[in-house]
């Protein structure tokens, strides 16, 4: 399993909590839980089919990131069940198309967030 994770994780992921919109057959609100240059993990109210392609929109520091992303995995969110809340799902996405200016904006956002998190409090 370690080998599989190291292959899949080509970029460092940063823990975040960002609202987003995922568009496919219909639009749905999602929450991004971690983010990298190559993909993200999000929480959704509905499961998504592995391999399906969606458009992800995220607000990042004054601009919107637009990315085409493929679902790599989807599973029931055990924390939601344990808390007695509504059923939710964790969805892994891999970015398959990211325009140059979106990639530059994402890189700048991740670098700034990493610096902010590293600052002593």
XYZ file of C-alpha atoms in Angstrom:
121
model
C 0.000 0.000 0.000
C 2.874 2.388 0.723
C 4.136 1.998 -2.828
C 0.673 2.740 -4.214
C 0.387 5.914 -2.103
C 3.848 7.137 -3.068
C 2.993 6.707 -6.750
C -0.332 8.471 -6.406
C 1.018 11.323 -4.282
C 3.272 13.135 -6.713
C 2.959 16.445 -4.847
C 2.806 17.495 -1.209
C -0.760 17.972 0.022
C -1.719 20.846 2.270
C -4.597 20.617 4.752
C -7.204 23.285 3.989
C -10.893 23.898 4.427
C -12.196 25.573 1.285
C -15.697 25.771 -0.137
C -15.923 24.751 -3.760
C -18.276 23.783 -6.526
C -18.068 20.575 -8.491
C -19.836 20.507 -11.827
C -20.674 17.393 -13.811
C -24.210 16.453 -14.732
C -25.258 18.832 -11.987
C -23.519 21.365 -9.737
C -22.900 20.507 -6.099
C -21.281 22.302 -3.211
C -18.214 20.566 -1.783
C -15.574 21.241 0.855
C -11.928 20.730 -0.086
C -10.003 19.163 2.814
C -6.543 18.953 1.300
C -5.022 20.361 -1.827
C -1.903 19.908 -3.963
C -0.656 20.803 -7.426
C -1.895 17.438 -8.709
C -5.242 16.959 -6.948
C -7.304 17.223 -3.811
C -9.503 15.454 -1.291
C -12.994 16.801 -0.813
C -16.135 16.104 1.161
C -19.364 15.709 -0.782
C -22.959 14.904 0.101
C -23.087 12.318 -2.680
C -20.710 9.585 -3.811
C -19.017 10.022 -7.175
C -18.102 7.287 -9.626
C -14.406 6.496 -9.921
C -13.108 7.672 -13.276
C -15.823 10.279 -13.781
C -14.671 13.723 -14.921
C -15.870 16.943 -13.270
C -15.104 20.648 -13.336
C -13.907 21.965 -9.967
C -14.124 25.634 -9.040
C -12.345 26.947 -5.936
C -11.940 30.487 -4.640
C -8.226 31.092 -4.043
C -6.983 34.406 -2.690
C -9.114 36.705 -4.805
C -9.347 34.537 -7.912
C -11.095 31.326 -8.870
C -9.264 28.125 -9.708
C -10.910 26.180 -12.517
C -9.747 22.607 -13.030
C -10.948 19.538 -14.848
C -10.551 16.609 -12.465
C -10.976 12.829 -12.475
C -12.404 10.968 -9.477
C -9.770 8.526 -8.229
C -11.778 7.194 -5.295
C -14.928 7.802 -3.291
C -15.837 6.413 0.129
C -18.272 7.010 2.976
C -17.007 9.586 5.515
C -16.792 7.638 8.776
C -16.500 10.832 10.862
C -19.931 12.011 9.684
C -21.492 8.693 10.670
C -19.752 8.737 14.082
C -20.989 12.291 14.736
C -24.564 11.313 13.893
C -24.693 13.816 11.039
C -25.939 13.368 7.504
C -24.186 10.848 5.303
C -21.193 12.365 3.507
C -18.469 11.048 1.242
C -14.746 11.629 0.846
C -13.688 11.973 -2.776
C -10.162 11.990 -4.174
C -9.646 14.018 -7.348
C -6.712 14.121 -9.740
C -6.348 17.262 -11.837
C -6.291 16.266 -15.495
C -6.470 19.728 -17.031
C -5.255 22.925 -15.415
C -4.518 26.061 -17.430
C -1.151 27.718 -16.902
C -2.562 30.734 -15.039
C -4.644 28.439 -12.794
C -1.597 26.307 -12.062
C 0.450 29.418 -11.211
C -2.329 30.707 -8.944
C -2.609 27.333 -7.220
C 1.159 27.159 -6.694
C 1.203 30.683 -5.184
C -1.754 29.854 -2.935
C -0.139 26.626 -1.680
C 3.197 28.341 -1.018
C 1.528 31.178 0.904
C -0.610 28.757 2.942
C 2.439 26.629 3.764
C 4.330 29.737 4.955
C 1.323 30.899 6.977
C 0.986 27.513 8.675
C 4.713 27.388 9.452
C 4.778 30.778 11.217
C 5.127 30.586 15.003
C 2.047 31.693 16.891
